[in-house]
Amino acid sequence: MAQDSTSPGSPTDGPTDAPVDATAAPRRPSLSPSRAADFKTCPLLYRFRTLDRLPERKSRAAVRGTLVHAVLEKLYELPAAERTPAAAQQLLAPAWAELQEADPEVAELFAAGAEEAAEPLDAWLASAGALVERYFSMEDPRRIQPEGREQLVEVTLPDGLLLRGFVDRLDVAPSGAIRVVDYKTGATPREAFEAKALFQMKFYALVLWRVRGVVASQLKLMYLSDGDALTYSPDEGELVRFERTLQAIWAAIERAVSTGDFRPSPSRLCSWCDHQAVCPSFGGTPPPFPAEAAAAAGWATLPVVERD
Ligand code: SF4
């Protein structure tokens, strides 16, 4: 599941990019592509999401992303010959039922009086079905046998930094060549935003290289909204440099945690941020630094917090 290339709120991401996923709770502080992107976008946003764990509104676009990811994951549970467009459409209703059961909040998005209730549920489900259908114009799933789906990949770097993330799909050829695939329910980013979109994929490539000793042959972002794909082939030197970038981001996060100083970094992306009410850039006051929650999450170096 993953981040939309342009927004902190990720309106169209799948589960990899869910703002804070309890199932992905680290055993100790770790860095994921989404959280690294948060910090780069706005350190205060990182704090609100990762340390304060402030609730965020669910959007229909984000839930649709989760639903489409679930359908594509289940599609690959079928025998290869049965992975047809019709079979995929039949997976929509049960996947939607499962989603609502796992998180009753998603059903509330369609309750009478809900903010976005203008679009009927049927139309929303049909839009998810259209994205699933478009997938078949991009790939023939009968010809693909993934090694992993929604697969956790993680590694601890020599300096102790734990990197974790969930790969939508991992394909490994008989030759050992690796392809990392990520589904996006949004449209292909403009060229200026391609680097942001690839940040997440390079993260996965780095983890896989460190774990398996193989540099992925291809990183593939599939944009189901317009049926386009962005592919990239990293090399080893690039992954070494990317590792240094992540270490620098982590060092900055550790510094911010040790001082409690997470600065807001306002940008046009604030339009998607759920935390304007507690953001100094919008006249708000952040809640007290959650030192106890941070300690419970395994942060060793914390700022001294004055108590009443
Ligand atoms: S509203 Fe505040 S916390 Fe949210 S992204 Fe903008 S600057 Fe950061």
mmCIF file of C-alpha atoms and ligand atoms in Angstrom:
data_model
loop_
_atom_site.group_PDB
_atom_site.id
_atom_site.type_symbol
_atom_site.label_atom_id
_atom_site.label_comp_id
_atom_site.label_asym_id
_atom_site.label_seq_id
_atom_site.Cartn_x
_atom_site.Cartn_y
_atom_site.Cartn_z
ATOM 1 C CA MET A 1 0.000 0.000 0.000
ATOM 2 C CA ALA A 2 2.157 3.427 -0.169
ATOM 3 C CA GLN A 3 2.100 7.598 -0.571
ATOM 4 C CA ASP A 4 0.489 9.547 -3.282
ATOM 5 C CA SER A 5 3.378 11.367 -4.832
ATOM 6 C CA THR A 6 2.069 14.784 -4.020
ATOM 7 C CA SER A 7 0.134 14.833 -0.802
ATOM 8 C CA PRO A 8 0.723 14.120 2.842
ATOM 9 C CA GLY A 9 -2.799 12.785 3.065
ATOM 10 C CA SER A 10 -2.417 10.242 0.346
ATOM 11 C CA PRO A 11 -5.909 10.212 -1.121
ATOM 12 C CA THR A 12 -5.386 7.210 -3.348
ATOM 13 C CA ASP A 13 -2.895 4.972 -1.683
ATOM 14 C CA GLY A 14 -3.319 1.397 -0.802
ATOM 15 C CA PRO A 15 -2.539 -0.238 2.486
ATOM 16 C CA THR A 16 1.215 0.155 2.210
ATOM 17 C CA ASP A 17 0.754 3.868 2.557
ATOM 18 C CA ALA A 18 -1.967 4.015 5.182
ATOM 19 C CA PRO A 19 -1.140 6.910 7.521
ATOM 20 C CA VAL A 20 -0.590 4.800 10.617
ATOM 21 C CA ASP A 21 -1.203 1.104 10.412
ATOM 22 C CA ALA A 22 -1.383 -0.611 13.802
ATOM 23 C CA THR A 23 -0.665 -3.971 12.158
ATOM 24 C CA ALA A 24 2.621 -2.536 10.972
ATOM 25 C CA ALA A 25 3.547 -1.328 14.451
ATOM 26 C CA PRO A 26 7.295 -1.667 14.811
ATOM 27 C CA ARG A 27 8.923 -3.601 17.587
ATOM 28 C CA ARG A 28 11.206 -0.642 17.974
ATOM 29 C CA PRO A 29 11.401 2.658 16.168
ATOM 30 C CA SER A 30 11.737 2.042 12.490
ATOM 31 C CA LEU A 31 11.525 3.899 9.231
ATOM 32 C CA SER A 32 8.997 3.137 6.504
ATOM 33 C CA PRO A 33 8.754 4.855 3.118
ATOM 34 C CA SER A 34 5.580 6.671 4.165
ATOM 35 C CA ARG A 35 6.982 7.960 7.413
ATOM 36 C CA ALA A 36 10.258 9.015 5.794
ATOM 37 C CA ALA A 37 8.212 10.900 3.201
ATOM 38 C CA ASP A 38 6.180 12.492 6.010
ATOM 39 C CA PHE A 39 9.298 13.791 7.712
ATOM 40 C CA LYS A 40 10.693 15.116 4.460
ATOM 41 C CA THR A 41 7.379 16.848 3.760
ATOM 42 C CA CYS A 42 6.904 18.266 7.241
ATOM 43 C CA PRO A 43 8.604 17.176 10.493
ATOM 44 C CA LEU A 44 5.534 18.206 12.503
ATOM 45 C CA LEU A 45 3.325 16.025 10.339
ATOM 46 C CA TYR A 46 5.666 13.121 11.104
ATOM 47 C CA ARG A 47 5.296 13.815 14.814
ATOM 48 C CA PHE A 48 1.499 14.018 14.650
ATOM 49 C CA ARG A 49 1.231 10.758 12.752
ATOM 50 C CA THR A 50 3.989 8.677 14.302
ATOM 51 C CA LEU A 51 4.362 9.895 17.883
ATOM 52 C CA ASP A 52 1.049 11.592 18.765
ATOM 53 C CA ARG A 53 -0.845 9.189 16.523
ATOM 54 C CA LEU A 54 -3.543 11.789 16.018
ATOM 55 C CA PRO A 55 -6.586 10.394 14.236
ATOM 56 C CA GLU A 56 -7.076 11.258 10.592
ATOM 57 C CA ARG A 57 -10.215 11.315 8.516
ATOM 58 C CA LYS A 58 -10.742 8.461 6.166
ATOM 59 C CA SER A 59 -11.496 9.462 2.634
ATOM 60 C CA ARG A 60 -13.439 7.517 0.061
ATOM 61 C CA ALA A 61 -10.480 7.754 -2.301
ATOM 62 C CA ALA A 62 -8.152 6.170 0.260
ATOM 63 C CA VAL A 63 -10.660 3.435 1.118
ATOM 64 C CA ARG A 64 -11.149 2.724 -2.578
ATOM 65 C CA GLY A 65 -7.387 2.311 -2.839
ATOM 66 C CA THR A 66 -7.435 -0.198 0.007
ATOM 67 C CA LEU A 67 -10.324 -2.083 -1.611
ATOM 68 C CA VAL A 68 -8.636 -2.290 -5.011
ATOM 69 C CA HIS A 69 -5.415 -3.497 -3.403
ATOM 70 C CA ALA A 70 -7.362 -6.183 -1.534
ATOM 71 C CA VAL A 71 -9.021 -7.365 -4.753
ATOM 72 C CA LEU A 72 -5.717 -7.543 -6.627
ATOM 73 C CA GLU A 73 -4.141 -9.413 -3.746
ATOM 74 C CA LYS A 74 -6.984 -11.945 -3.672
ATOM 75 C CA LEU A 75 -6.888 -12.283 -7.452
ATOM 76 C CA TYR A 76 -3.498 -13.927 -7.136
ATOM 77 C CA GLU A 77 -4.866 -16.470 -4.689
ATOM 78 C CA LEU A 78 -6.876 -17.936 -7.566
ATOM 79 C CA PRO A 79 -5.362 -20.574 -9.855
ATOM 80 C CA ALA A 80 -3.618 -18.769 -12.732
ATOM 81 C CA ALA A 81 -6.187 -19.724 -15.394
ATOM 82 C CA GLU A 82 -9.035 -18.321 -13.286
ATOM 83 C CA ARG A 83 -7.580 -14.817 -12.935
ATOM 84 C CA THR A 84 -10.025 -13.221 -15.334
ATOM 85 C CA PRO A 85 -11.640 -9.772 -15.315
ATOM 86 C CA ALA A 86 -14.985 -11.365 -14.403
ATOM 87 C CA ALA A 87 -13.437 -13.259 -11.483
ATOM 88 C CA ALA A 88 -11.808 -10.064 -10.256
ATOM 89 C CA GLN A 89 -15.129 -8.212 -10.310
ATOM 90 C CA GLN A 90 -16.650 -10.995 -8.242
ATOM 91 C CA LEU A 91 -14.019 -10.430 -5.594
ATOM 92 C CA LEU A 92 -15.129 -6.834 -5.050
ATOM 93 C CA ALA A 93 -18.226 -7.455 -2.918
ATOM 94 C CA PRO A 94 -16.596 -9.912 -0.479
ATOM 95 C CA ALA A 95 -13.500 -7.712 -0.216
ATOM 96 C CA TRP A 96 -15.728 -4.726 0.578
ATOM 97 C CA ALA A 97 -17.578 -6.753 3.213
ATOM 98 C CA GLU A 98 -14.266 -7.778 4.792
ATOM 99 C CA LEU A 99 -13.070 -4.209 4.813
ATOM 100 C CA GLN A 100 -16.175 -3.004 6.634
ATOM 101 C CA GLU A 101 -15.948 -5.825 9.133
ATOM 102 C CA ALA A 102 -12.314 -5.064 9.866
ATOM 103 C CA ASP A 103 -12.971 -1.334 10.165
ATOM 104 C CA PRO A 104 -16.596 -0.247 10.741
ATOM 105 C CA GLU A 105 -15.471 3.360 10.221
ATOM 106 C CA VAL A 106 -15.310 2.844 6.470
ATOM 107 C CA ALA A 107 -19.049 2.105 6.303
ATOM 108 C CA GLU A 108 -19.704 5.424 8.034
ATOM 109 C CA LEU A 109 -18.304 7.193 4.975
ATOM 110 C CA PHE A 110 -21.494 6.222 3.210
ATOM 111 C CA ALA A 111 -23.917 6.806 6.060
ATOM 112 C CA ALA A 112 -26.685 9.331 5.521
ATOM 113 C CA GLY A 113 -25.347 12.780 6.286
ATOM 114 C CA ALA A 114 -21.718 11.780 5.804
ATOM 115 C CA GLU A 115 -19.598 14.529 4.330
ATOM 116 C CA GLU A 116 -19.012 12.768 1.055
ATOM 117 C CA ALA A 117 -22.391 11.072 0.855
ATOM 118 C CA ALA A 118 -23.204 12.685 -2.491
ATOM 119 C CA GLU A 119 -21.789 9.700 -4.367
ATOM 120 C CA PRO A 120 -23.952 6.596 -3.835
ATOM 121 C CA LEU A 121 -22.222 3.462 -2.656
ATOM 122 C CA ASP A 122 -23.066 1.668 -5.904
ATOM 123 C CA ALA A 123 -21.313 4.322 -7.964
ATOM 124 C CA TRP A 124 -18.308 4.258 -5.648
ATOM 125 C CA LEU A 125 -18.053 0.471 -5.905
ATOM 126 C CA ALA A 126 -18.367 0.742 -9.680
ATOM 127 C CA SER A 127 -15.440 3.179 -9.707
ATOM 128 C CA ALA A 128 -13.373 0.639 -7.785
ATOM 129 C CA GLY A 129 -14.479 -2.003 -10.312
ATOM 130 C CA ALA A 130 -13.322 0.228 -13.161
ATOM 131 C CA LEU A 131 -9.852 0.480 -11.635
ATOM 132 C CA VAL A 132 -9.695 -3.291 -11.272
ATOM 133 C CA GLU A 133 -10.787 -3.666 -14.886
ATOM 134 C CA ARG A 134 -8.099 -1.263 -16.057
ATOM 135 C CA TYR A 135 -5.504 -3.402 -14.333
ATOM 136 C CA PHE A 136 -6.212 -6.097 -16.918
ATOM 137 C CA SER A 137 -5.316 -3.703 -19.734
ATOM 138 C CA MET A 138 -1.857 -3.383 -18.188
ATOM 139 C CA GLU A 139 -0.976 -6.968 -17.279
ATOM 140 C CA ASP A 140 -2.231 -10.480 -17.775
ATOM 141 C CA PRO A 141 -2.286 -11.941 -14.258
ATOM 142 C CA ARG A 142 -2.596 -15.456 -15.687
ATOM 143 C CA ARG A 143 1.023 -15.140 -16.793
ATOM 144 C CA ILE A 144 2.392 -13.941 -13.469
ATOM 145 C CA GLN A 145 3.134 -15.988 -10.378
ATOM 146 C CA PRO A 146 4.177 -13.569 -7.641
ATOM 147 C CA GLU A 147 6.564 -14.638 -4.941
ATOM 148 C CA GLY A 148 4.906 -12.290 -2.492
ATOM 149 C CA ARG A 149 1.844 -10.061 -2.088
ATOM 150 C CA GLU A 150 1.491 -7.415 0.580
ATOM 151 C CA GLN A 151 4.821 -8.712 1.743
ATOM 152 C CA LEU A 152 6.653 -7.296 4.725
ATOM 153 C CA VAL A 153 10.237 -6.482 3.870
ATOM 154 C CA GLU A 154 12.593 -5.320 6.578
ATOM 155 C CA VAL A 155 16.251 -5.043 7.352
ATOM 156 C CA THR A 156 18.417 -3.602 10.086
ATOM 157 C CA LEU A 157 21.285 -1.609 8.651
ATOM 158 C CA PRO A 158 24.746 -1.926 10.249
ATOM 159 C CA ASP A 159 24.175 1.340 12.138
ATOM 160 C CA GLY A 160 21.025 -0.103 13.741
ATOM 161 C CA LEU A 161 18.425 1.650 11.597
ATOM 162 C CA LEU A 162 15.448 -0.640 11.061
ATOM 163 C CA LEU A 163 13.789 -0.239 7.664
ATOM 164 C CA ARG A 164 10.348 -1.766 7.159
ATOM 165 C CA GLY A 165 7.710 -1.661 4.496
ATOM 166 C CA PHE A 166 5.062 -3.655 2.690
ATOM 167 C CA VAL A 167 5.535 -4.465 -0.968
ATOM 168 C CA ASP A 168 2.315 -4.783 -2.986
ATOM 169 C CA ARG A 169 3.777 -7.511 -5.152
ATOM 170 C CA LEU A 170 7.138 -9.151 -5.541
ATOM 171 C CA ASP A 171 7.903 -11.070 -8.741
ATOM 172 C CA VAL A 172 10.991 -13.238 -8.959
ATOM 173 C CA ALA A 173 11.957 -14.736 -12.330
ATOM 174 C CA PRO A 174 13.527 -18.212 -12.595
ATOM 175 C CA SER A 175 16.805 -16.366 -13.281
ATOM 176 C CA GLY A 176 16.508 -14.726 -9.855
ATOM 177 C CA ALA A 177 15.680 -11.293 -11.307
ATOM 178 C CA ILE A 178 13.442 -9.310 -8.983
ATOM 179 C CA ARG A 179 10.599 -7.000 -9.923
ATOM 180 C CA VAL A 180 8.924 -4.849 -7.281
ATOM 181 C CA VAL A 181 5.367 -3.807 -8.163
ATOM 182 C CA ASP A 182 3.234 -1.165 -6.502
ATOM 183 C CA TYR A 183 -0.357 -0.385 -7.475
ATOM 184 C CA LYS A 184 -1.526 3.208 -7.384
ATOM 185 C CA THR A 185 -5.166 4.056 -7.814
ATOM 186 C CA GLY A 186 -4.310 7.620 -8.799
ATOM 187 C CA ALA A 187 -2.965 8.896 -12.098
ATOM 188 C CA THR A 188 0.646 8.881 -13.295
ATOM 189 C CA PRO A 189 2.554 11.778 -11.701
ATOM 190 C CA ARG A 190 3.933 14.566 -13.816
ATOM 191 C CA GLU A 191 7.650 14.273 -14.527
ATOM 192 C CA ALA A 192 8.528 16.699 -11.745
ATOM 193 C CA PHE A 193 6.977 14.323 -9.195
ATOM 194 C CA GLU A 194 8.419 11.079 -10.524
ATOM 195 C CA ALA A 195 11.346 11.181 -8.087
ATOM 196 C CA LYS A 196 8.928 11.415 -5.180
ATOM 197 C CA ALA A 197 6.951 8.477 -6.505
ATOM 198 C CA LEU A 198 10.125 6.413 -6.879
ATOM 199 C CA PHE A 199 11.325 7.177 -3.335
ATOM 200 C CA GLN A 200 9.126 4.425 -1.950
ATOM 201 C CA MET A 201 10.264 1.943 -4.595
ATOM 202 C CA LYS A 202 13.947 2.653 -4.001
ATOM 203 C CA PHE A 203 13.300 2.075 -0.314
ATOM 204 C CA TYR A 204 12.001 -1.424 -1.099
ATOM 205 C CA ALA A 205 14.855 -2.040 -3.524
ATOM 206 C CA LEU A 206 17.378 -1.094 -0.852
ATOM 207 C CA VAL A 207 15.819 -3.431 1.721
ATOM 208 C CA LEU A 208 15.660 -6.319 -0.752
ATOM 209 C CA TRP A 209 19.236 -5.731 -1.852
ATOM 210 C CA ARG A 210 20.471 -5.720 1.744
ATOM 211 C CA VAL A 211 18.483 -8.874 2.565
ATOM 212 C CA ARG A 212 18.973 -10.868 -0.628
ATOM 213 C CA GLY A 213 22.106 -9.388 -2.123
ATOM 214 C CA VAL A 214 20.264 -8.792 -5.409
ATOM 215 C CA VAL A 215 19.500 -5.399 -6.918
ATOM 216 C CA ALA A 216 15.935 -5.413 -8.250
ATOM 217 C CA SER A 217 15.893 -5.412 -12.042
ATOM 218 C CA GLN A 218 12.754 -3.355 -12.184
ATOM 219 C CA LEU A 219 10.688 -1.117 -9.932
ATOM 220 C CA LYS A 220 7.213 -0.767 -11.390
ATOM 221 C CA LEU A 221 4.520 1.662 -10.334
ATOM 222 C CA MET A 222 1.171 0.844 -11.950
ATOM 223 C CA TYR A 223 -1.247 3.766 -12.146
ATOM 224 C CA LEU A 224 -4.669 2.237 -12.479
ATOM 225 C CA SER A 225 -6.471 5.526 -13.007
ATOM 226 C CA ASP A 226 -4.926 6.104 -16.429
ATOM 227 C CA GLY A 227 -3.470 2.674 -17.153
ATOM 228 C CA ASP A 228 0.106 3.954 -17.326
ATOM 229 C CA ALA A 229 3.164 2.543 -15.585
ATOM 230 C CA LEU A 230 6.370 4.080 -14.343
ATOM 231 C CA THR A 231 9.332 1.727 -14.380
ATOM 232 C CA TYR A 232 12.839 2.191 -13.141
ATOM 233 C CA SER A 233 15.970 0.075 -12.849
ATOM 234 C CA PRO A 234 18.202 1.095 -9.944
ATOM 235 C CA ASP A 235 21.880 0.263 -9.697
ATOM 236 C CA GLU A 236 23.959 -0.647 -6.683
ATOM 237 C CA GLY A 237 25.700 2.722 -6.400
ATOM 238 C CA GLU A 238 22.359 4.454 -6.370
ATOM 239 C CA LEU A 239 21.091 2.233 -3.553
ATOM 240 C CA VAL A 240 24.227 2.982 -1.534
ATOM 241 C CA ARG A 241 23.522 6.691 -1.930
ATOM 242 C CA PHE A 242 19.868 6.178 -1.117
ATOM 243 C CA GLU A 243 20.846 4.342 2.068
ATOM 244 C CA ARG A 244 22.862 7.396 3.111
ATOM 245 C CA THR A 245 19.841 9.581 2.418
ATOM 246 C CA LEU A 246 17.675 7.429 4.694
ATOM 247 C CA GLN A 247 20.343 7.483 7.403
ATOM 248 C CA ALA A 248 20.414 11.284 7.212
ATOM 249 C CA ILE A 249 16.620 11.436 7.493
ATOM 250 C CA TRP A 250 16.735 9.094 10.471
ATOM 251 C CA ALA A 251 19.435 11.153 12.173
ATOM 252 C CA ALA A 252 17.252 14.241 11.741
ATOM 253 C CA ILE A 253 14.250 12.369 13.196
ATOM 254 C CA GLU A 254 16.325 11.239 16.194
ATOM 255 C CA ARG A 255 17.502 14.797 16.766
ATOM 256 C CA ALA A 256 13.911 16.043 16.633
ATOM 257 C CA VAL A 257 12.768 13.362 19.088
ATOM 258 C CA SER A 258 15.597 14.126 21.495
ATOM 259 C CA THR A 259 14.704 17.813 21.550
ATOM 260 C CA GLY A 260 10.961 17.544 20.975
ATOM 261 C CA ASP A 261 11.483 20.081 18.210
ATOM 262 C CA PHE A 262 9.395 19.099 15.196
ATOM 263 C CA ARG A 263 8.997 22.170 13.013
ATOM 264 C CA PRO A 264 6.035 22.696 10.714
ATOM 265 C CA SER A 265 6.972 23.004 7.089
ATOM 266 C CA PRO A 266 3.985 24.601 5.384
ATOM 267 C CA SER A 267 3.459 23.998 1.715
ATOM 268 C CA ARG A 268 0.584 23.588 -0.673
ATOM 269 C CA LEU A 269 0.366 20.032 0.641
ATOM 270 C CA CYS A 270 -1.143 21.439 3.853
ATOM 271 C CA SER A 271 -4.482 21.412 2.017
ATOM 272 C CA TRP A 272 -4.582 17.664 2.551
ATOM 273 C CA CYS A 273 -3.384 17.750 6.161
ATOM 274 C CA ASP A 274 -5.884 16.829 8.867
ATOM 275 C CA HIS A 275 -3.907 18.602 11.571
ATOM 276 C CA GLN A 276 -4.186 22.278 10.709
ATOM 277 C CA ALA A 277 -6.147 22.931 13.929
ATOM 278 C CA VAL A 278 -3.083 21.994 16.020
ATOM 279 C CA CYS A 279 -0.463 23.348 13.629
ATOM 280 C CA PRO A 280 1.293 26.634 14.514
ATOM 281 C CA SER A 281 1.383 27.536 10.823
ATOM 282 C CA PHE A 282 -2.400 27.740 10.976
ATOM 283 C CA GLY A 283 -2.631 29.413 14.378
ATOM 284 C CA GLY A 284 -2.982 26.160 16.315
ATOM 285 C CA THR A 285 -1.039 24.778 19.268
ATOM 286 C CA PRO A 286 0.329 21.221 19.144
ATOM 287 C CA PRO A 287 -0.531 18.954 22.079
ATOM 288 C CA PRO A 288 2.256 18.423 24.674
ATOM 289 C CA PHE A 289 5.053 16.255 23.336
ATOM 290 C CA PRO A 290 3.943 12.631 23.899
ATOM 291 C CA ALA A 291 7.095 11.560 25.744
ATOM 292 C CA GLU A 292 5.487 8.563 27.428
ATOM 293 C CA ALA A 293 4.026 7.213 24.207
ATOM 294 C CA ALA A 294 7.366 7.738 22.496
ATOM 295 C CA ALA A 295 9.175 5.895 25.291
ATOM 296 C CA ALA A 296 6.653 3.064 25.037
ATOM 297 C CA ALA A 297 7.350 2.895 21.316
ATOM 298 C CA GLY A 298 11.015 2.350 22.075
ATOM 299 C CA TRP A 299 12.530 5.783 21.673
ATOM 300 C CA ALA A 300 15.476 5.895 24.053
ATOM 301 C CA THR A 301 16.422 9.566 23.889
ATOM 302 C CA LEU A 302 13.549 11.848 24.763
ATOM 303 C CA PRO A 303 13.260 15.472 25.715
ATOM 304 C CA VAL A 304 12.753 16.405 29.352
ATOM 305 C CA VAL A 305 9.054 17.194 29.674
ATOM 306 C CA GLU A 306 7.881 19.384 32.503
ATOM 307 C CA ARG A 307 4.888 17.991 34.344
ATOM 308 C CA ASP A 308 2.336 19.706 36.530
HETATM 309 S S1 SF4 B 1 -0.765 21.764 8.208
HETATM 310 FE FE1 SF4 B 1 1.009 21.986 9.555
HETATM 311 S S2 SF4 B 1 1.471 19.877 10.208
HETATM 312 FE FE2 SF4 B 1 0.151 19.724 8.422
HETATM 313 S S3 SF4 B 1 1.597 19.543 6.690
HETATM 314 FE FE3 SF4 B 1 1.064 21.737 6.900
HETATM 315 S S4 SF4 B 1 2.704 22.571 8.197
HETATM 316 FE FE4 SF4 B 1 2.749 20.344 8.422
#
